[in-house]
JSON list of C-alpha atoms in Angstrom, two decimals:
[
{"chain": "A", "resi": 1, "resn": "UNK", "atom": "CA", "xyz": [-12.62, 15.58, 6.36]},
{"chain": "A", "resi": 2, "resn": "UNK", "atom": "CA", "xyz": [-15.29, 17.12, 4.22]},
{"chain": "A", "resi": 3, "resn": "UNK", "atom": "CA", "xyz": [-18.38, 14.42, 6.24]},
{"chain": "A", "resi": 4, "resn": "UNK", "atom": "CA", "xyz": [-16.53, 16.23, 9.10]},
{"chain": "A", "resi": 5, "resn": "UNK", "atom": "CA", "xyz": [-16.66, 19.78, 8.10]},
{"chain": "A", "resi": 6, "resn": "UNK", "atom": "CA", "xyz": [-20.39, 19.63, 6.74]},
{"chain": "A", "resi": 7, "resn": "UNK", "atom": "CA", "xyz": [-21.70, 17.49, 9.94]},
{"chain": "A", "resi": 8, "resn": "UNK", "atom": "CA", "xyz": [-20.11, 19.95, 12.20]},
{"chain": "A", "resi": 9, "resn": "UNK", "atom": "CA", "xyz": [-21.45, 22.97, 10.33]},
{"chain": "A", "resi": 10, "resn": "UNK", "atom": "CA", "xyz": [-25.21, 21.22, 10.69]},
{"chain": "A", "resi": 11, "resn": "UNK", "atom": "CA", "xyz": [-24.83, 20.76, 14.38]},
{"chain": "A", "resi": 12, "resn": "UNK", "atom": "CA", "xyz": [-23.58, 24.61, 14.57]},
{"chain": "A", "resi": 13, "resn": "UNK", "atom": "CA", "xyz": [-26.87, 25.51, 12.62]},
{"chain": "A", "resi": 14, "resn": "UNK", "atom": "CA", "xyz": [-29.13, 23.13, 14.54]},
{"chain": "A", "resi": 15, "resn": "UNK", "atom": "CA", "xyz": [-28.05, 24.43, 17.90]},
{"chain": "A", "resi": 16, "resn": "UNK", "atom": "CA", "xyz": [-28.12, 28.15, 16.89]},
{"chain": "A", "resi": 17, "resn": "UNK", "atom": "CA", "xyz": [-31.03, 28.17, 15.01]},
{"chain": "A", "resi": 18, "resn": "UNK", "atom": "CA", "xyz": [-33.21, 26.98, 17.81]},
{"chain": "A", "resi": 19, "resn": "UNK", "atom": "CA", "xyz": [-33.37, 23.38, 17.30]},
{"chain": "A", "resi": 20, "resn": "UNK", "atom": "CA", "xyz": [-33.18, 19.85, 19.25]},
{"chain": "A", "resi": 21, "resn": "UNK", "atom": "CA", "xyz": [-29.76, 20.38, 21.63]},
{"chain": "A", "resi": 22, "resn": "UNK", "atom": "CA", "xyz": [-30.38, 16.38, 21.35]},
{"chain": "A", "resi": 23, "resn": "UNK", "atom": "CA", "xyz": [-29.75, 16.06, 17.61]},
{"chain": "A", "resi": 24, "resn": "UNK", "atom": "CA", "xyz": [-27.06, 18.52, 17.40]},
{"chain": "A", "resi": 25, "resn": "UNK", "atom": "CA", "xyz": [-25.22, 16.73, 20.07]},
{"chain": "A", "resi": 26, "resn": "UNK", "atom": "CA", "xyz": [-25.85, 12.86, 18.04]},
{"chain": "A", "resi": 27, "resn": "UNK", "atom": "CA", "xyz": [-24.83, 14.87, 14.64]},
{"chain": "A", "resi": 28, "resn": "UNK", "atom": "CA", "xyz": [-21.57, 16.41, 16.94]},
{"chain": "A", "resi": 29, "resn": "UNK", "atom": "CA", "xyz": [-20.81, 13.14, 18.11]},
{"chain": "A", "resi": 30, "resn": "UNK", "atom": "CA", "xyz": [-20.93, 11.89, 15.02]},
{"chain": "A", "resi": 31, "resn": "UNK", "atom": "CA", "xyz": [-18.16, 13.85, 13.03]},
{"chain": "A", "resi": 32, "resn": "UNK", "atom": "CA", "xyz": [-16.28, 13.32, 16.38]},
{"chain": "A", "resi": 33, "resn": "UNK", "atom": "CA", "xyz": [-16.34, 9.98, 15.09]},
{"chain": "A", "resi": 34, "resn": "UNK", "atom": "CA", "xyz": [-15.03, 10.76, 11.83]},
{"chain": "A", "resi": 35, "resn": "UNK", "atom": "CA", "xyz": [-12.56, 12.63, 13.20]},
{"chain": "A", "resi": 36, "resn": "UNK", "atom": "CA", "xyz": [-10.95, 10.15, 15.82]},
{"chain": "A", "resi": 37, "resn": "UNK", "atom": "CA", "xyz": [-11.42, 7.44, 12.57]},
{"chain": "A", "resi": 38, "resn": "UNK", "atom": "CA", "xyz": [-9.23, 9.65, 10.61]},
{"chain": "A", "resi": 39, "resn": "UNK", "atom": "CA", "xyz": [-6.22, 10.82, 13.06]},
{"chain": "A", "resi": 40, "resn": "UNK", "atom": "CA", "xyz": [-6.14, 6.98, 14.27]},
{"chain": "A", "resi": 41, "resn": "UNK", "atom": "CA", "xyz": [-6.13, 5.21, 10.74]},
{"chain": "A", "resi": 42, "resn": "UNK", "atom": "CA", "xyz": [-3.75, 7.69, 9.71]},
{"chain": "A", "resi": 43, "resn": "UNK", "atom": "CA", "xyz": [-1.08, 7.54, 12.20]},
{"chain": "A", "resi": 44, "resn": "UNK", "atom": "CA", "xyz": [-1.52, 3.55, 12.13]},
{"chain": "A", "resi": 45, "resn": "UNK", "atom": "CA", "xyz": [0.17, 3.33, 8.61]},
{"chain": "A", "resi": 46, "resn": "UNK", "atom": "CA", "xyz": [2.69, 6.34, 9.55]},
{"chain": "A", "resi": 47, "resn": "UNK", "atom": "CA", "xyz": [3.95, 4.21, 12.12]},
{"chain": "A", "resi": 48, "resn": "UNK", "atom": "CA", "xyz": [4.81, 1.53, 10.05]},
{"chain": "A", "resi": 49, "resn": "UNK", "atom": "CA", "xyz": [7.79, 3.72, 8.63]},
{"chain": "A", "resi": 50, "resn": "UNK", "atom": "CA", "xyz": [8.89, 5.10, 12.12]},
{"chain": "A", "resi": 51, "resn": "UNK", "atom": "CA", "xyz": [11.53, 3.87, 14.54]},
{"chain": "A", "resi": 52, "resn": "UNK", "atom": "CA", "xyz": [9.30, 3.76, 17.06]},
{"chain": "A", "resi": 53, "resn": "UNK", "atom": "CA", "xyz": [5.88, 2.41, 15.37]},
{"chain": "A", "resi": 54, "resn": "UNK", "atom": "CA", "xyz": [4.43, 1.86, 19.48]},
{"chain": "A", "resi": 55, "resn": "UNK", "atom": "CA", "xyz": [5.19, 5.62, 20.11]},
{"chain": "A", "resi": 56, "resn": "UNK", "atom": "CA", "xyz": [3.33, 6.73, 16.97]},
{"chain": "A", "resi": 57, "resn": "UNK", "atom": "CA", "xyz": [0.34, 4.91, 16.70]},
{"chain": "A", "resi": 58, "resn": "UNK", "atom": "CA", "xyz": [-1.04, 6.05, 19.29]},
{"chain": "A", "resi": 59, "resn": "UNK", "atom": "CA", "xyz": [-0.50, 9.64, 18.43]},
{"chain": "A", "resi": 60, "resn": "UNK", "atom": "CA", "xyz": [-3.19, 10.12, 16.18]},
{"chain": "A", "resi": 61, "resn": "UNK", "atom": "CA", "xyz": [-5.82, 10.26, 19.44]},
{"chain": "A", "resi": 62, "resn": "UNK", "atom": "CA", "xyz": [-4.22, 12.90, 20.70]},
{"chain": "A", "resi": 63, "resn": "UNK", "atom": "CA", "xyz": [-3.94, 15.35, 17.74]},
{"chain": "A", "resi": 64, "resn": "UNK", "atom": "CA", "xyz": [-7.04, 14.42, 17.20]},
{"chain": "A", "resi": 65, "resn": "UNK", "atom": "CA", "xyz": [-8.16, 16.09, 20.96]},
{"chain": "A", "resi": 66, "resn": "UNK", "atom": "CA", "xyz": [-5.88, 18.81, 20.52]},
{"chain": "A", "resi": 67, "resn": "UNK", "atom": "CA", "xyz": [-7.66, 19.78, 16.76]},
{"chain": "A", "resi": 68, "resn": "UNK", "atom": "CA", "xyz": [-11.09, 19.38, 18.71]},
{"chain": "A", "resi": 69, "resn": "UNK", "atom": "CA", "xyz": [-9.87, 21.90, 21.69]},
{"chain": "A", "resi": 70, "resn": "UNK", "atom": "CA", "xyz": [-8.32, 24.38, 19.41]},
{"chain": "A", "resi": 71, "resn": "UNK", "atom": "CA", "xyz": [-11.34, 24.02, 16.38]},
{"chain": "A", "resi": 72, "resn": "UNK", "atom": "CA", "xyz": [-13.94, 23.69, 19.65]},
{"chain": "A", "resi": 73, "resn": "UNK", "atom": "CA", "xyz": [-12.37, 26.79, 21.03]},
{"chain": "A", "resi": 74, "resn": "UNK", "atom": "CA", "xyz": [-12.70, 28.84, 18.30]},
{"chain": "A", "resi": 75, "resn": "UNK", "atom": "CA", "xyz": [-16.08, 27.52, 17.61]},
{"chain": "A", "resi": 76, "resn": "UNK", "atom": "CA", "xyz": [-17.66, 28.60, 21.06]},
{"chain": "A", "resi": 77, "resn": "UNK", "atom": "CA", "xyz": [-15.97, 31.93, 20.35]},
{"chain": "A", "resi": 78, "resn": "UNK", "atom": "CA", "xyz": [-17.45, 32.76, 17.09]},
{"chain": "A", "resi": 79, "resn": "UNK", "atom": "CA", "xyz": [-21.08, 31.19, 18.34]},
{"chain": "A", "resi": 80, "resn": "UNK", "atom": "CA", "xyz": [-21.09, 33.41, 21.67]},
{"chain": "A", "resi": 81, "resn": "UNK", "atom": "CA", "xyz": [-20.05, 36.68, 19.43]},
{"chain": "A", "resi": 82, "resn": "UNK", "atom": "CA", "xyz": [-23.74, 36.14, 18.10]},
{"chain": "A", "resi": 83, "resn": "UNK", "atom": "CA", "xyz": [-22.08, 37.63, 14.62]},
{"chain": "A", "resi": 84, "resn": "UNK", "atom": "CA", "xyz": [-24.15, 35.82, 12.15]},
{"chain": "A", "resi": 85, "resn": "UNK", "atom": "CA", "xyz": [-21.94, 37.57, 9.13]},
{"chain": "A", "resi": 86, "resn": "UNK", "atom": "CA", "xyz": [-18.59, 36.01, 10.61]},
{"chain": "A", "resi": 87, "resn": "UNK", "atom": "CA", "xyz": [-20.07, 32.74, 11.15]},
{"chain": "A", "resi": 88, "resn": "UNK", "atom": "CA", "xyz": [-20.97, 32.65, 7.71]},
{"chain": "A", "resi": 89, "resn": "UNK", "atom": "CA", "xyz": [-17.32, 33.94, 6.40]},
{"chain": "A", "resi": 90, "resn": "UNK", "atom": "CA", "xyz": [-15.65, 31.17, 9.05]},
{"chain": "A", "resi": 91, "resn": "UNK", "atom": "CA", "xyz": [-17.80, 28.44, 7.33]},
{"chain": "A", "resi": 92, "resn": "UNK", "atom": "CA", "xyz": [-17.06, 29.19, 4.10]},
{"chain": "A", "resi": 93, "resn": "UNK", "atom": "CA", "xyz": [-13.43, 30.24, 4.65]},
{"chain": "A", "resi": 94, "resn": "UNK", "atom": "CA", "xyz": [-13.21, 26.61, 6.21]},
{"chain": "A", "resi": 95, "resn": "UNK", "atom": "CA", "xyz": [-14.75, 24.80, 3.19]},
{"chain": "A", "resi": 96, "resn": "UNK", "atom": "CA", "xyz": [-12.57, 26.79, 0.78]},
{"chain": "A", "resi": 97, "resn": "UNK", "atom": "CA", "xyz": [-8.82, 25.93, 3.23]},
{"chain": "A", "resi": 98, "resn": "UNK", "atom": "CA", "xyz": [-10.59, 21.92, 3.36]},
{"chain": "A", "resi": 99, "resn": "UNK", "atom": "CA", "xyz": [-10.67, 21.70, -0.25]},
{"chain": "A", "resi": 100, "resn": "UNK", "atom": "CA", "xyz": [-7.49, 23.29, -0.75]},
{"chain": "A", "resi": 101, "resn": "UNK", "atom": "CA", "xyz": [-5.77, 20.98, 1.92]},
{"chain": "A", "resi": 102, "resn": "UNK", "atom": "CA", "xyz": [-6.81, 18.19, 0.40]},
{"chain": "A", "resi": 103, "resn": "UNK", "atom": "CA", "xyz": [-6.28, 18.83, -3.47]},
{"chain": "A", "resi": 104, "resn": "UNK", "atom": "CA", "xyz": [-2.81, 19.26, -2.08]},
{"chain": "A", "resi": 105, "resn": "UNK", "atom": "CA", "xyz": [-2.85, 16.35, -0.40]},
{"chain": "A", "resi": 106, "resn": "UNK", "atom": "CA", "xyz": [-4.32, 13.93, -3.34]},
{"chain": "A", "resi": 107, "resn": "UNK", "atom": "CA", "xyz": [-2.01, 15.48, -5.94]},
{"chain": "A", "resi": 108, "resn": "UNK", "atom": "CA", "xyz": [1.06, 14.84, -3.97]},
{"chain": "A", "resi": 109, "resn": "UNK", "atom": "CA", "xyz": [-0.36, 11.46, -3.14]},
{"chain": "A", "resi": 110, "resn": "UNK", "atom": "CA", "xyz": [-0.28, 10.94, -6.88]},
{"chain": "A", "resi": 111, "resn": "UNK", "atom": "CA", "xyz": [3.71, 12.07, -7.39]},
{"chain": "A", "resi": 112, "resn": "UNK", "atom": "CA", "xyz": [5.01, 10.72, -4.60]},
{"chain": "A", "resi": 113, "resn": "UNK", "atom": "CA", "xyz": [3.45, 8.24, -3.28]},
{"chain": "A", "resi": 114, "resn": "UNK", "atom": "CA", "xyz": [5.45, 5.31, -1.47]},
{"chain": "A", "resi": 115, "resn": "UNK", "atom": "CA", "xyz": [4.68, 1.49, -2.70]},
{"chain": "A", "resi": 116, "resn": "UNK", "atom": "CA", "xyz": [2.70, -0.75, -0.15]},
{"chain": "A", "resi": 117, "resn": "UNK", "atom": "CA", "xyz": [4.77, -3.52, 1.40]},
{"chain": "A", "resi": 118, "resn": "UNK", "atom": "CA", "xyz": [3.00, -6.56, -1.09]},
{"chain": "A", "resi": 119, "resn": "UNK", "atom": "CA", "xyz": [3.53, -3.90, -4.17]},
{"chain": "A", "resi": 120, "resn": "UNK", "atom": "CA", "xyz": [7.59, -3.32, -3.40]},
{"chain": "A", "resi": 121, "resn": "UNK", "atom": "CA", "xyz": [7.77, -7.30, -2.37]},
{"chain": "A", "resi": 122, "resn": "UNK", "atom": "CA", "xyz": [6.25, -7.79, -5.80]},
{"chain": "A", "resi": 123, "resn": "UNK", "atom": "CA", "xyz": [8.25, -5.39, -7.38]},
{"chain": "A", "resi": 124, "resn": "UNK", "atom": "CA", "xyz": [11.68, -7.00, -5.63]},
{"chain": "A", "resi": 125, "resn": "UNK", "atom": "CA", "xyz": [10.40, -10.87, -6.87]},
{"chain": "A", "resi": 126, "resn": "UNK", "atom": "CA", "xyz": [10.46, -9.27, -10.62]},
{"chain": "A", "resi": 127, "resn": "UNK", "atom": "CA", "xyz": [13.21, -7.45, -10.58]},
{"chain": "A", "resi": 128, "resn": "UNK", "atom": "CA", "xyz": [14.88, -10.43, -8.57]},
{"chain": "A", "resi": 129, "resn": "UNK", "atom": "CA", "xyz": [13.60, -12.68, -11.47]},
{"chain": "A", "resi": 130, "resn": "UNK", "atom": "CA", "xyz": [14.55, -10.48, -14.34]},
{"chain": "A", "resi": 131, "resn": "UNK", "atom": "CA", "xyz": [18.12, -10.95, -12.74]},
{"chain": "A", "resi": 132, "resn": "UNK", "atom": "CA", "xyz": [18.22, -14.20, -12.65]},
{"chain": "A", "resi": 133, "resn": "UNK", "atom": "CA", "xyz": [17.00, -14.75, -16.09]},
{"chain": "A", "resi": 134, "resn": "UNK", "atom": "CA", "xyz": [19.38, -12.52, -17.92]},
{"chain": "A", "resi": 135, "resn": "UNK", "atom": "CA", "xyz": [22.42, -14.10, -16.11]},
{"chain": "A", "resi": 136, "resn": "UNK", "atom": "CA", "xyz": [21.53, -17.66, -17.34]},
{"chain": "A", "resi": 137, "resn": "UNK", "atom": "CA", "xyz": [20.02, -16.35, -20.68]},
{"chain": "A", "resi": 138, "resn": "UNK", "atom": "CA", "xyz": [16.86, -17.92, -20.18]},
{"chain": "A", "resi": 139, "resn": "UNK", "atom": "CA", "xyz": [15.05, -17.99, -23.03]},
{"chain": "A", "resi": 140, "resn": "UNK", "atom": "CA", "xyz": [11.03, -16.85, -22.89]},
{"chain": "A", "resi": 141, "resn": "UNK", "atom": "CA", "xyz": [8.89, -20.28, -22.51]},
{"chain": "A", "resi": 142, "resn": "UNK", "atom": "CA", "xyz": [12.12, -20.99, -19.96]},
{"chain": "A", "resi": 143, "resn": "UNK", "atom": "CA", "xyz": [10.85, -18.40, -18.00]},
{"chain": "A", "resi": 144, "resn": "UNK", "atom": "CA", "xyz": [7.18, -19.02, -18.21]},
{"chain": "A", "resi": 145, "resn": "UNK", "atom": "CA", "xyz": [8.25, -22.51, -17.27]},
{"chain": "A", "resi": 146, "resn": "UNK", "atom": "CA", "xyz": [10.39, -21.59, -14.13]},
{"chain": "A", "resi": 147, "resn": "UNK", "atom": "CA", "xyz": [7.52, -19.19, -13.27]},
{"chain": "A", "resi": 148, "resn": "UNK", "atom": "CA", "xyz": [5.07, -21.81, -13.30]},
{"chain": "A", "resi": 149, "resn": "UNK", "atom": "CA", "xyz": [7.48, -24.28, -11.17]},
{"chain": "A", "resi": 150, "resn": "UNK", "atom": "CA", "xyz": [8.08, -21.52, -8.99]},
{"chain": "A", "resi": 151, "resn": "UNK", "atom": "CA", "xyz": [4.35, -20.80, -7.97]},
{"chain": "A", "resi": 152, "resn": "UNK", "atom": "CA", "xyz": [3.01, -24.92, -8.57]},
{"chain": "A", "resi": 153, "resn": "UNK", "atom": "CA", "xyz": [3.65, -27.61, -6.82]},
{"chain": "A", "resi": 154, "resn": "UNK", "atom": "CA", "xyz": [1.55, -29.60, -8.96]},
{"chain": "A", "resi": 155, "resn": "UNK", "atom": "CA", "xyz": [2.33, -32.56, -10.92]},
{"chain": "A", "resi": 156, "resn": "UNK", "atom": "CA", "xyz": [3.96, -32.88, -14.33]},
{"chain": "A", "resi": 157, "resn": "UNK", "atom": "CA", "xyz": [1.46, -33.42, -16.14]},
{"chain": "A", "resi": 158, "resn": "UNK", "atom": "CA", "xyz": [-0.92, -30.54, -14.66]},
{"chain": "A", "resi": 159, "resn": "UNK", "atom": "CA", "xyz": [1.77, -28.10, -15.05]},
{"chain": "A", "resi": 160, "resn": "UNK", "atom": "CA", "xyz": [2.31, -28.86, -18.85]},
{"chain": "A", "resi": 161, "resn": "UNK", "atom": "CA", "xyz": [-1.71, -28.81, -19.32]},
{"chain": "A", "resi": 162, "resn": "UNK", "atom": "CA", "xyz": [-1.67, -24.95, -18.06]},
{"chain": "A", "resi": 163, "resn": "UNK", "atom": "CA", "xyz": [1.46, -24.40, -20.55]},
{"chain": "A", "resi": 164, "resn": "UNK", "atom": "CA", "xyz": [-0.46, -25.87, -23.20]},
{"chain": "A", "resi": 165, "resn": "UNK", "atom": "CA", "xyz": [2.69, -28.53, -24.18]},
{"chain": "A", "resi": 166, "resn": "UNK", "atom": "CA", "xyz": [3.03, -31.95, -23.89]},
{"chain": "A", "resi": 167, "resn": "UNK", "atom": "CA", "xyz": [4.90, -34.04, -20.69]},
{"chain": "A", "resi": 168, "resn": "UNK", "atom": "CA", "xyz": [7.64, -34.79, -22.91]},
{"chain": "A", "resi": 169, "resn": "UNK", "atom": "CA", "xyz": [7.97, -30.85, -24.05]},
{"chain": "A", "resi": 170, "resn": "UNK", "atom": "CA", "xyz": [8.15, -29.81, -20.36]},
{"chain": "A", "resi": 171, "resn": "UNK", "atom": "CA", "xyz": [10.19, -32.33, -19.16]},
{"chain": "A", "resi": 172, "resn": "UNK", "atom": "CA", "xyz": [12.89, -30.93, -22.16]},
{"chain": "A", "resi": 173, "resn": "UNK", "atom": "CA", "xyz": [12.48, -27.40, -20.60]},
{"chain": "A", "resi": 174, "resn": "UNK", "atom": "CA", "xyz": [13.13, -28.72, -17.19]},
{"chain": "A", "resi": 175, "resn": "UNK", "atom": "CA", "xyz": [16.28, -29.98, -18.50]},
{"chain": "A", "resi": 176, "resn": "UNK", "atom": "CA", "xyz": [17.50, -27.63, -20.02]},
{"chain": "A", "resi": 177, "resn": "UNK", "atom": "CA", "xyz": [17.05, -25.28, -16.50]},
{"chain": "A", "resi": 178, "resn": "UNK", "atom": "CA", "xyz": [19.12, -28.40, -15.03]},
{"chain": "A", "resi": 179, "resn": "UNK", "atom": "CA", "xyz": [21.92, -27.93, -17.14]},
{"chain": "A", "resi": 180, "resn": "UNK", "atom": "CA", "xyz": [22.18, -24.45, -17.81]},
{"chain": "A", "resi": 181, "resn": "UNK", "atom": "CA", "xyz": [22.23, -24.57, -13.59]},
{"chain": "A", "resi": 182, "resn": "UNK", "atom": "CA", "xyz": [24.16, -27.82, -13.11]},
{"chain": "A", "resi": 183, "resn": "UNK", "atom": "CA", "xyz": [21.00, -29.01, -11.19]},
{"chain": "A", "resi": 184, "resn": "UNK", "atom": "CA", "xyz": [19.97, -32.25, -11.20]},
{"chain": "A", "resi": 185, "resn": "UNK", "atom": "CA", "xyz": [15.97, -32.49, -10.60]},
{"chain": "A", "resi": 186, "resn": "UNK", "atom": "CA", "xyz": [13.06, -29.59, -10.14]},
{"chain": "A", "resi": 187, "resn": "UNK", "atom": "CA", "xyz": [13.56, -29.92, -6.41]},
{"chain": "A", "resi": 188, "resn": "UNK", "atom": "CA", "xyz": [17.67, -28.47, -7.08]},
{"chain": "A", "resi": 189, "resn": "UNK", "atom": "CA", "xyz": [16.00, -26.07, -9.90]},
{"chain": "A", "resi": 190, "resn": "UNK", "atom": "CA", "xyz": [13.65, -24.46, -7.32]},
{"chain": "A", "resi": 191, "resn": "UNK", "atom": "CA", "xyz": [16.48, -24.48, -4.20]},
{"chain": "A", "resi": 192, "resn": "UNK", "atom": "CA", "xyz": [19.04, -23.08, -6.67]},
{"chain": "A", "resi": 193, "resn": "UNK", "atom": "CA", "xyz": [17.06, -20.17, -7.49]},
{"chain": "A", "resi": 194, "resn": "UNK", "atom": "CA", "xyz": [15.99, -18.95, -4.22]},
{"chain": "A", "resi": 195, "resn": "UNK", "atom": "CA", "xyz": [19.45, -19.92, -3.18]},
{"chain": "A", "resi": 196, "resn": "UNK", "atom": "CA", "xyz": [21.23, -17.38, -5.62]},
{"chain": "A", "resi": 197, "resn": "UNK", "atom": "CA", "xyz": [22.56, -14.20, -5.17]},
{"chain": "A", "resi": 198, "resn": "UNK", "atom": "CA", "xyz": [22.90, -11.66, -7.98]},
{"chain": "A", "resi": 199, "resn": "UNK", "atom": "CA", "xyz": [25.92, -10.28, -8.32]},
{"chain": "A", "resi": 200, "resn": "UNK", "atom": "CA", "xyz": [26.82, -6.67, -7.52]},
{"chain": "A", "resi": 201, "resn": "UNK", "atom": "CA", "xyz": [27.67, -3.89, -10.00]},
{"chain": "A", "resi": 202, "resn": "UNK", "atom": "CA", "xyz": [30.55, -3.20, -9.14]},
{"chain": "A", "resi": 203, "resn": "UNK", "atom": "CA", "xyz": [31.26, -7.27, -8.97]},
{"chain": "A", "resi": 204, "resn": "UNK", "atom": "CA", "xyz": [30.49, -7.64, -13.06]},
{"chain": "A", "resi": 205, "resn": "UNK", "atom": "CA", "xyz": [32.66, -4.70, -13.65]},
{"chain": "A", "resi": 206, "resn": "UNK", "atom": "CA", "xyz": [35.66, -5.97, -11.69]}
]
């Protein structure tokens, strides 16, 4: 907003003070540019969280024409007035309600911001994990050990290399998964886990 503000003040003094038409209309047509960027991109990831996500991304083009009439509108105004004071005091005043809007804007960003989808799908796997690991008591090189059979499909061997233990060692930890799960092999480990459901609250209270 701010490339906008200053590139649309420059073609305002370009134009007024006598200079190229030409380059104030390429400067124009650049924040224009800016402009549509913004009001598109931003009502592309607003849609995402609407119940109609067709209907509102294409919204952004047209705020973004009815901003230019009502900010164009004004701007011819002030211009033809020929009131060199009160475009000063319009500039300025716009700078000062810019900066405002978007200190605003970044600190509630900051306190309330929602999570990405990857972030909350990342978040969900933990807590999903977590879950899993407190009902069957894993202990914590269980867990790095499910983790790793979870993301690998490498062999044995491999897998116990990046652990740092021996075949044998892993091949203990994978057993003990087994029978804490009544699973049989890594294949029943890994289809157990993504097969299980955590029980509800209210469930482990009943």
């Amino acid at each position: 907003m701010y490339c906008v503000t200053l590139l649309s003040t420059v073609c305002i003094l370009v134009i007024v003070s006598g200079g190229s038409f030409l380059l104030g209309l390429i400067v124009f047509y650049l924040s224009a540019g800016f402009f549509v960027v913004f009001f598109s991109t931003g009502f592309v990831r607003l849609a995402g969280y609407m119940r109609v996500p067709q209907f509102w991304a294409g919204m952004g083009r047209a705020v973004n024409n009815l901003c230019a009439i009502l900010i164009g509108s004004f701007s011819v105004a002030l211009i033809r007035s020929g009131d060199s004071t009160k475009i000063m005091i319009a500039s300025i005043g716009l700078f000062v309600l810019i900066s405002i809007a978007i200190y605003i804007y970044t600190v509630m960003g900051q306190t309330d911001v929602e999570l990405p989808d990857q972030e909350r799908k990342q978040e969900e796997e933990q807590d999903y994990f977590s879950a899993f690991a407190d009902t069957y008591a894993l202990t914590e090189r269980e867990q790095e050990v499910l983790k790793m059979l979870l993301a690998s499909d490498e062999e044995v061997q491999e897998i116990a290399n990046r652990l740092y233990i021996s075949r044998a060692m892993l091949y203990r930890y994978i057993s003990s998964l087994n029978k804490k799960r009544d699973t049989n092999s890594r294949i029943g480990l890994i289809q157990f886990y993504y097969t299980w459901k955590p029980e509800k609250k209210a469930d482990r209270d009943d």
